[in-house]
């Protein structure tokens, strides 16, 4: 089991460009969570998805940010027209269930730098 | 929504001493409380967790206690070693919220040899 895979590990974008972050959950996991960690801060919940469904996006900024988890392929976090304040580490976690208390397994993260 | 407060923000201990980190939460519905260790540039890794039907859990040098009435939980690390140096995060979640985690602000632990 390869664990939660995120790519790219590092991403540099100029202001105004788009950033696409990918997350492949652990095998057998159908629940994906995205978290953002600003430098020297804790992790903040962004969005919770199951296959083809957004379950909870209460932590997502209202503009420029979107997420999907298609039937086939990885979950994608998309940031349009990036600004310097989007620079952060973005972590994806997966779990086998959203209805039982189970451990969430984190990926290695994507470190986004906006220049 | 849930709010988790974590103290202290930094903790420096001598090797061999104990370290204690405390967290409080606001949502009485929360019933799962994991602790994560994050080394510089790495992913958060689960070190121990506790569910609301248990008051205490221990795993070698690490223990966690939970007081549901007071809505606080604590991490205890005994016989600290230099490799325990890292940032530690507490978190809370509940099934009704789909198990999304609300994290505390983190504690940077430095174990001095």
PDB file of C-alpha atoms in Angstrom:
ATOM      1  CA  UNK A   1       0.000   0.000   0.000  1.00  0.00           C
ATOM      2  CA  UNK A   2       1.723   3.152  -1.220  1.00  0.00           C
ATOM      3  CA  UNK A   3      -0.049   5.456   1.197  1.00  0.00           C
ATOM      4  CA  UNK A   4      -1.549   8.810   0.295  1.00  0.00           C
ATOM      5  CA  UNK A   5       0.269  10.220  -2.712  1.00  0.00           C
ATOM      6  CA  UNK A   6       0.400  13.916  -3.440  1.00  0.00           C
ATOM      7  CA  UNK A   7       2.009  15.632  -6.372  1.00  0.00           C
ATOM      8  CA  UNK A   8       3.791  17.730  -7.068  1.00  0.00           C
ATOM      9  CA  UNK A   9       5.782  17.979  -3.833  1.00  0.00           C
ATOM     10  CA  UNK A  10       6.818  21.521  -4.641  1.00  0.00           C
ATOM     11  CA  UNK A  11       5.075  23.954  -6.949  1.00  0.00           C
ATOM     12  CA  UNK A  12       6.115  27.470  -7.872  1.00  0.00           C
ATOM     13  CA  UNK A  13       3.624  29.749  -9.549  1.00  0.00           C
ATOM     14  CA  UNK A  14       3.669  33.394 -10.527  1.00  0.00           C
ATOM     15  CA  UNK A  15       0.898  35.628  -9.301  1.00  0.00           C
ATOM     16  CA  UNK A  16      -2.175  35.212 -11.496  1.00  0.00           C
ATOM     17  CA  UNK A  17      -1.368  31.671 -12.637  1.00  0.00           C
ATOM     18  CA  UNK A  18      -3.328  28.556 -11.770  1.00  0.00           C
ATOM     19  CA  UNK A  19      -2.166  25.855  -9.371  1.00  0.00           C
ATOM     20  CA  UNK A  20      -3.373  22.253  -9.541  1.00  0.00           C
ATOM     21  CA  UNK A  21      -2.621  19.942  -6.650  1.00  0.00           C
ATOM     22  CA  UNK A  22      -3.283  16.218  -6.884  1.00  0.00           C
ATOM     23  CA  UNK A  23      -4.029  13.643  -4.248  1.00  0.00           C
ATOM     24  CA  UNK A  24      -4.432   9.891  -4.637  1.00  0.00           C
ATOM     25  CA  UNK A  25      -5.892   8.352  -1.470  1.00  0.00           C
ATOM     26  CA  UNK A  26      -4.777   5.096   0.029  1.00  0.00           C
ATOM     27  CA  UNK A  27      -6.144   2.010  -1.645  1.00  0.00           C
ATOM     28  CA  UNK A  28      -9.614   1.277  -0.336  1.00  0.00           C
ATOM     29  CA  UNK A  29     -10.151   4.812   0.968  1.00  0.00           C
ATOM     30  CA  UNK A  30     -13.026   6.783  -0.525  1.00  0.00           C
ATOM     31  CA  UNK A  31     -12.927   9.828   1.759  1.00  0.00           C
ATOM     32  CA  UNK A  32     -10.517  12.670   1.032  1.00  0.00           C
ATOM     33  CA  UNK A  33      -9.824  15.789   3.092  1.00  0.00           C
ATOM     34  CA  UNK A  34      -7.727  18.806   2.125  1.00  0.00           C
ATOM     35  CA  UNK A  35      -5.973  20.953   4.734  1.00  0.00           C
ATOM     36  CA  UNK A  36      -3.865  24.077   4.391  1.00  0.00           C
ATOM     37  CA  UNK A  37      -0.914  24.907   6.619  1.00  0.00           C
ATOM     38  CA  UNK A  38       0.415  28.436   6.507  1.00  0.00           C
ATOM     39  CA  UNK A  39       4.039  28.913   7.609  1.00  0.00           C
ATOM     40  CA  UNK A  40       4.468  28.460  11.365  1.00  0.00           C
ATOM     41  CA  UNK A  41       0.764  27.693  11.829  1.00  0.00           C
ATOM     42  CA  UNK A  42      -1.512  24.714  12.348  1.00  0.00           C
ATOM     43  CA  UNK A  43      -3.524  22.857   9.759  1.00  0.00           C
ATOM     44  CA  UNK A  44      -6.860  24.300   8.701  1.00  0.00           C
ATOM     45  CA  UNK A  45      -9.605  22.191   7.169  1.00  0.00           C
ATOM     46  CA  UNK A  46     -10.591  23.193   3.650  1.00  0.00           C
ATOM     47  CA  UNK A  47     -12.837  20.573   2.054  1.00  0.00           C
ATOM     48  CA  UNK A  48     -14.093  17.002   2.452  1.00  0.00           C
ATOM     49  CA  UNK A  49     -14.946  14.922  -0.609  1.00  0.00           C
ATOM     50  CA  UNK A  50     -16.126  11.482  -1.500  1.00  0.00           C
ATOM     51  CA  UNK A  51     -16.084  10.115  -5.026  1.00  0.00           C
ATOM     52  CA  UNK A  52     -17.929  12.610  -7.270  1.00  0.00           C
ATOM     53  CA  UNK A  53     -19.320  14.494  -4.266  1.00  0.00           C
ATOM     54  CA  UNK A  54     -18.289  17.485  -2.178  1.00  0.00           C
ATOM     55  CA  UNK A  55     -19.519  16.727   1.327  1.00  0.00           C
ATOM     56  CA  UNK A  56     -18.251  19.747   3.261  1.00  0.00           C
ATOM     57  CA  UNK A  57     -16.514  22.784   1.789  1.00  0.00           C
ATOM     58  CA  UNK A  58     -16.960  25.052   4.783  1.00  0.00           C
ATOM     59  CA  UNK A  59     -13.220  25.778   4.951  1.00  0.00           C
ATOM     60  CA  UNK A  60     -12.762  26.729   1.321  1.00  0.00           C
ATOM     61  CA  UNK A  61     -12.264  30.378   0.384  1.00  0.00           C
ATOM     62  CA  UNK A  62     -15.304  31.598  -1.516  1.00  0.00           C
ATOM     63  CA  UNK A  63     -13.390  32.584  -4.622  1.00  0.00           C
ATOM     64  CA  UNK A  64     -10.600  31.080  -6.726  1.00  0.00           C
ATOM     65  CA  UNK A  65     -10.524  27.722  -4.913  1.00  0.00           C
ATOM     66  CA  UNK A  66     -12.267  24.557  -6.083  1.00  0.00           C
ATOM     67  CA  UNK A  67     -11.927  20.847  -5.471  1.00  0.00           C
ATOM     68  CA  UNK A  68     -13.092  17.673  -7.104  1.00  0.00           C
ATOM     69  CA  UNK A  69     -12.773  13.933  -6.644  1.00  0.00           C
ATOM     70  CA  UNK A  70     -13.839  12.274  -9.883  1.00  0.00           C
ATOM     71  CA  UNK A  71     -14.974   8.711 -10.254  1.00  0.00           C
ATOM     72  CA  UNK A  72     -11.631   7.861 -11.822  1.00  0.00           C
ATOM     73  CA  UNK A  73      -8.364   9.482 -10.917  1.00  0.00           C
ATOM     74  CA  UNK A  74      -7.025  11.595  -8.088  1.00  0.00           C
ATOM     75  CA  UNK A  75      -8.656  14.364  -6.145  1.00  0.00           C
ATOM     76  CA  UNK A  76      -7.703  17.805  -7.466  1.00  0.00           C
ATOM     77  CA  UNK A  77      -7.436  21.056  -5.521  1.00  0.00           C
ATOM     78  CA  UNK A  78      -7.419  23.941  -7.956  1.00  0.00           C
ATOM     79  CA  UNK A  79      -6.423  27.501  -7.144  1.00  0.00           C
ATOM     80  CA  UNK A  80      -7.034  30.067  -9.844  1.00  0.00           C
ATOM     81  CA  UNK A  81      -5.247  33.411 -10.127  1.00  0.00           C
ATOM     82  CA  UNK A  82      -2.901  32.651  -7.251  1.00  0.00           C
ATOM     83  CA  UNK A  83      -1.762  35.415  -4.904  1.00  0.00           C
ATOM     84  CA  UNK A  84       1.203  35.554  -2.506  1.00  0.00           C
ATOM     85  CA  UNK A  85      -1.092  34.718   0.414  1.00  0.00           C
ATOM     86  CA  UNK A  86      -1.820  31.316  -1.134  1.00  0.00           C
ATOM     87  CA  UNK A  87       1.766  30.247  -0.414  1.00  0.00           C
ATOM     88  CA  UNK A  88       1.420  27.363   2.020  1.00  0.00           C
ATOM     89  CA  UNK A  89       1.688  23.621   2.421  1.00  0.00           C
ATOM     90  CA  UNK A  90      -1.430  21.814   1.249  1.00  0.00           C
ATOM     91  CA  UNK A  91      -1.993  18.403   2.784  1.00  0.00           C
ATOM     92  CA  UNK A  92      -4.411  15.769   1.674  1.00  0.00           C
ATOM     93  CA  UNK A  93      -5.652  13.047   4.025  1.00  0.00           C
ATOM     94  CA  UNK A  94      -7.742   9.989   3.349  1.00  0.00           C
ATOM     95  CA  UNK A  95      -9.772   7.632   5.483  1.00  0.00           C
ATOM     96  CA  UNK A  96     -11.846   4.550   4.806  1.00  0.00           C
ATOM     97  CA  UNK A  97     -14.940   5.970   6.436  1.00  0.00           C
ATOM     98  CA  UNK A  98     -16.640   9.258   7.127  1.00  0.00           C
ATOM     99  CA  UNK A  99     -19.079   7.763   9.597  1.00  0.00           C
ATOM    100  CA  UNK A 100     -16.767   6.026  12.028  1.00  0.00           C
ATOM    101  CA  UNK A 101     -13.897   7.533  13.973  1.00  0.00           C
ATOM    102  CA  UNK A 102     -10.908   6.298  12.049  1.00  0.00           C
ATOM    103  CA  UNK A 103      -7.362   7.479  11.570  1.00  0.00           C
ATOM    104  CA  UNK A 104      -6.770   9.937   8.764  1.00  0.00           C
ATOM    105  CA  UNK A 105      -3.603   9.225   6.809  1.00  0.00           C
ATOM    106  CA  UNK A 106      -1.775  12.258   5.478  1.00  0.00           C
ATOM    107  CA  UNK A 107       0.145  12.655   2.266  1.00  0.00           C
ATOM    108  CA  UNK A 108       3.539  14.338   2.090  1.00  0.00           C
ATOM    109  CA  UNK A 109       1.955  17.618   1.093  1.00  0.00           C
ATOM    110  CA  UNK A 110       2.429  20.061  -1.752  1.00  0.00           C
ATOM    111  CA  UNK A 111       4.379  23.168  -0.912  1.00  0.00           C
ATOM    112  CA  UNK A 112       3.073  26.002  -3.043  1.00  0.00           C
ATOM    113  CA  UNK A 113       5.180  29.107  -3.451  1.00  0.00           C
ATOM    114  CA  UNK A 114       3.708  32.089  -5.252  1.00  0.00           C
ATOM    115  CA  UNK A 115       6.287  34.533  -6.579  1.00  0.00           C
TER     116      UNK A 115
ATOM    117  CA  UNK B   1     -18.137  24.921  14.693  1.00  0.00           C
ATOM    118  CA  UNK B   2     -15.425  23.259  16.725  1.00  0.00           C
ATOM    119  CA  UNK B   3     -12.581  25.304  18.198  1.00  0.00           C
ATOM    120  CA  UNK B   4      -9.437  23.699  19.636  1.00  0.00           C
ATOM    121  CA  UNK B   5      -6.962  25.625  21.786  1.00  0.00           C
ATOM    122  CA  UNK B   6      -3.494  24.205  22.481  1.00  0.00           C
ATOM    123  CA  UNK B   7      -0.913  25.215  25.097  1.00  0.00           C
ATOM    124  CA  UNK B   8       1.934  25.897  25.363  1.00  0.00           C
ATOM    125  CA  UNK B   9       3.006  27.047  21.912  1.00  0.00           C
ATOM    126  CA  UNK B  10       6.636  26.196  22.675  1.00  0.00           C
ATOM    127  CA  UNK B  11       8.102  23.804  25.214  1.00  0.00           C
ATOM    128  CA  UNK B  12      11.742  23.246  26.016  1.00  0.00           C
ATOM    129  CA  UNK B  13      12.673  20.269  28.215  1.00  0.00           C
ATOM    130  CA  UNK B  14      15.858  18.542  29.280  1.00  0.00           C
ATOM    131  CA  UNK B  15      16.416  15.076  27.890  1.00  0.00           C
ATOM    132  CA  UNK B  16      14.877  12.536  30.217  1.00  0.00           C
ATOM    133  CA  UNK B  17      12.278  14.922  31.632  1.00  0.00           C
ATOM    134  CA  UNK B  18       8.562  14.764  30.870  1.00  0.00           C
ATOM    135  CA  UNK B  19       6.623  16.980  28.484  1.00  0.00           C
ATOM    136  CA  UNK B  20       2.934  17.805  28.817  1.00  0.00           C
ATOM    137  CA  UNK B  21       0.782  19.497  26.191  1.00  0.00           C
ATOM    138  CA  UNK B  22      -2.802  20.519  26.904  1.00  0.00           C
ATOM    139  CA  UNK B  23      -5.757  21.089  24.586  1.00  0.00           C
ATOM    140  CA  UNK B  24      -9.313  22.243  25.102  1.00  0.00           C
ATOM    141  CA  UNK B  25     -12.205  21.880  22.687  1.00  0.00           C
ATOM    142  CA  UNK B  26     -15.566  23.583  22.421  1.00  0.00           C
ATOM    143  CA  UNK B  27     -17.960  21.114  20.738  1.00  0.00           C
ATOM    144  CA  UNK B  28     -19.327  18.566  23.197  1.00  0.00           C
ATOM    145  CA  UNK B  29     -20.226  16.326  20.225  1.00  0.00           C
ATOM    146  CA  UNK B  30     -16.541  15.722  19.427  1.00  0.00           C
ATOM    147  CA  UNK B  31     -15.653  12.131  20.184  1.00  0.00           C
ATOM    148  CA  UNK B  32     -12.277  11.437  18.572  1.00  0.00           C
ATOM    149  CA  UNK B  33      -9.035  13.111  19.625  1.00  0.00           C
ATOM    150  CA  UNK B  34      -5.824  12.300  17.732  1.00  0.00           C
ATOM    151  CA  UNK B  35      -2.354  13.685  18.317  1.00  0.00           C
ATOM    152  CA  UNK B  36       0.024  14.275  15.418  1.00  0.00           C
ATOM    153  CA  UNK B  37       3.777  14.804  15.349  1.00  0.00           C
ATOM    154  CA  UNK B  38       5.205  16.860  12.518  1.00  0.00           C
ATOM    155  CA  UNK B  39       8.900  17.143  11.825  1.00  0.00           C
ATOM    156  CA  UNK B  40      10.231  19.997   9.740  1.00  0.00           C
ATOM    157  CA  UNK B  41       9.098  19.700   6.143  1.00  0.00           C
ATOM    158  CA  UNK B  42       7.313  16.410   6.736  1.00  0.00           C
ATOM    159  CA  UNK B  43       3.725  15.228   6.915  1.00  0.00           C
ATOM    160  CA  UNK B  44       1.786  15.057  10.203  1.00  0.00           C
ATOM    161  CA  UNK B  45       2.000  11.542  11.608  1.00  0.00           C
ATOM    162  CA  UNK B  46      -0.437  10.085  14.091  1.00  0.00           C
ATOM    163  CA  UNK B  47       1.264   9.149  17.355  1.00  0.00           C
ATOM    164  CA  UNK B  48      -1.714   8.320  19.532  1.00  0.00           C
ATOM    165  CA  UNK B  49      -5.463   8.839  19.589  1.00  0.00           C
ATOM    166  CA  UNK B  50      -8.268   8.496  22.083  1.00  0.00           C
ATOM    167  CA  UNK B  51     -12.008   8.079  21.739  1.00  0.00           C
ATOM    168  CA  UNK B  52     -14.594   9.562  24.016  1.00  0.00           C
ATOM    169  CA  UNK B  53     -15.491   6.303  25.714  1.00  0.00           C
ATOM    170  CA  UNK B  54     -11.981   6.082  27.182  1.00  0.00           C
ATOM    171  CA  UNK B  55     -10.362   8.315  29.796  1.00  0.00           C
ATOM    172  CA  UNK B  56      -6.730   7.385  29.288  1.00  0.00           C
ATOM    173  CA  UNK B  57      -4.564   5.559  26.789  1.00  0.00           C
ATOM    174  CA  UNK B  58      -0.882   4.722  26.904  1.00  0.00           C
ATOM    175  CA  UNK B  59       1.639   3.573  24.323  1.00  0.00           C
ATOM    176  CA  UNK B  60       5.173   3.135  25.658  1.00  0.00           C
ATOM    177  CA  UNK B  61       6.428   6.629  26.568  1.00  0.00           C
ATOM    178  CA  UNK B  62       3.329   8.422  25.296  1.00  0.00           C
ATOM    179  CA  UNK B  63       0.014   8.764  27.093  1.00  0.00           C
ATOM    180  CA  UNK B  64      -3.125  10.754  26.470  1.00  0.00           C
ATOM    181  CA  UNK B  65      -5.848  11.659  28.975  1.00  0.00           C
ATOM    182  CA  UNK B  66      -9.343  12.906  28.214  1.00  0.00           C
ATOM    183  CA  UNK B  67     -11.760  14.761  30.476  1.00  0.00           C
ATOM    184  CA  UNK B  68     -15.061  14.997  28.605  1.00  0.00           C
ATOM    185  CA  UNK B  69     -16.783  16.980  31.329  1.00  0.00           C
ATOM    186  CA  UNK B  70     -14.164  19.710  31.223  1.00  0.00           C
ATOM    187  CA  UNK B  71     -13.618  19.273  27.478  1.00  0.00           C
ATOM    188  CA  UNK B  72      -9.876  18.989  27.656  1.00  0.00           C
ATOM    189  CA  UNK B  73      -7.279  16.399  26.757  1.00  0.00           C
ATOM    190  CA  UNK B  74      -3.553  16.184  27.285  1.00  0.00           C
ATOM    191  CA  UNK B  75      -0.492  14.509  25.815  1.00  0.00           C
ATOM    192  CA  UNK B  76       2.218  13.250  28.143  1.00  0.00           C
ATOM    193  CA  UNK B  77       5.652  12.232  26.904  1.00  0.00           C
ATOM    194  CA  UNK B  78       7.915  10.648  29.509  1.00  0.00           C
ATOM    195  CA  UNK B  79      11.681  10.141  29.376  1.00  0.00           C
ATOM    196  CA  UNK B  80      11.995  12.551  26.488  1.00  0.00           C
ATOM    197  CA  UNK B  81      14.685  11.994  23.876  1.00  0.00           C
ATOM    198  CA  UNK B  82      16.188  14.378  21.292  1.00  0.00           C
ATOM    199  CA  UNK B  83      14.222  12.633  18.529  1.00  0.00           C
ATOM    200  CA  UNK B  84      11.011  13.735  20.274  1.00  0.00           C
ATOM    201  CA  UNK B  85      11.819  17.287  19.129  1.00  0.00           C
ATOM    202  CA  UNK B  86       9.084  18.285  16.672  1.00  0.00           C
ATOM    203  CA  UNK B  87       5.803  20.187  16.454  1.00  0.00           C
ATOM    204  CA  UNK B  88       2.864  18.383  18.047  1.00  0.00           C
ATOM    205  CA  UNK B  89      -0.753  19.014  17.097  1.00  0.00           C
ATOM    206  CA  UNK B  90      -3.876  17.966  18.912  1.00  0.00           C
ATOM    207  CA  UNK B  91      -7.124  17.645  16.979  1.00  0.00           C
ATOM    208  CA  UNK B  92     -10.790  16.885  17.524  1.00  0.00           C
ATOM    209  CA  UNK B  93     -13.486  15.472  15.294  1.00  0.00           C
ATOM    210  CA  UNK B  94     -16.893  13.834  15.416  1.00  0.00           C
ATOM    211  CA  UNK B  95     -18.706  11.469  13.132  1.00  0.00           C
ATOM    212  CA  UNK B  96     -21.596  13.838  12.485  1.00  0.00           C
ATOM    213  CA  UNK B  97     -19.122  16.231  10.881  1.00  0.00           C
ATOM    214  CA  UNK B  98     -17.738  13.530   8.614  1.00  0.00           C
ATOM    215  CA  UNK B  99     -14.612  13.149  10.725  1.00  0.00           C
ATOM    216  CA  UNK B 100     -13.010  16.354   9.521  1.00  0.00           C
ATOM    217  CA  UNK B 101     -10.265  17.338  11.944  1.00  0.00           C
ATOM    218  CA  UNK B 102     -10.066  20.651  13.783  1.00  0.00           C
ATOM    219  CA  UNK B 103      -6.471  21.203  14.852  1.00  0.00           C
ATOM    220  CA  UNK B 104      -4.930  23.110  17.692  1.00  0.00           C
ATOM    221  CA  UNK B 105      -2.262  25.681  16.898  1.00  0.00           C
ATOM    222  CA  UNK B 106       0.624  23.326  17.637  1.00  0.00           C
ATOM    223  CA  UNK B 107       3.362  23.026  20.248  1.00  0.00           C
ATOM    224  CA  UNK B 108       6.995  23.202  19.235  1.00  0.00           C
ATOM    225  CA  UNK B 109       8.868  20.823  21.537  1.00  0.00           C
ATOM    226  CA  UNK B 110      12.618  21.057  21.898  1.00  0.00           C
ATOM    227  CA  UNK B 111      14.411  18.347  23.853  1.00  0.00           C
ATOM    228  CA  UNK B 112      17.846  19.507  24.929  1.00  0.00           C
ATOM    229  CA  UNK B 113      20.516  16.816  25.282  1.00  0.00           C
TER     230      UNK B 113
END
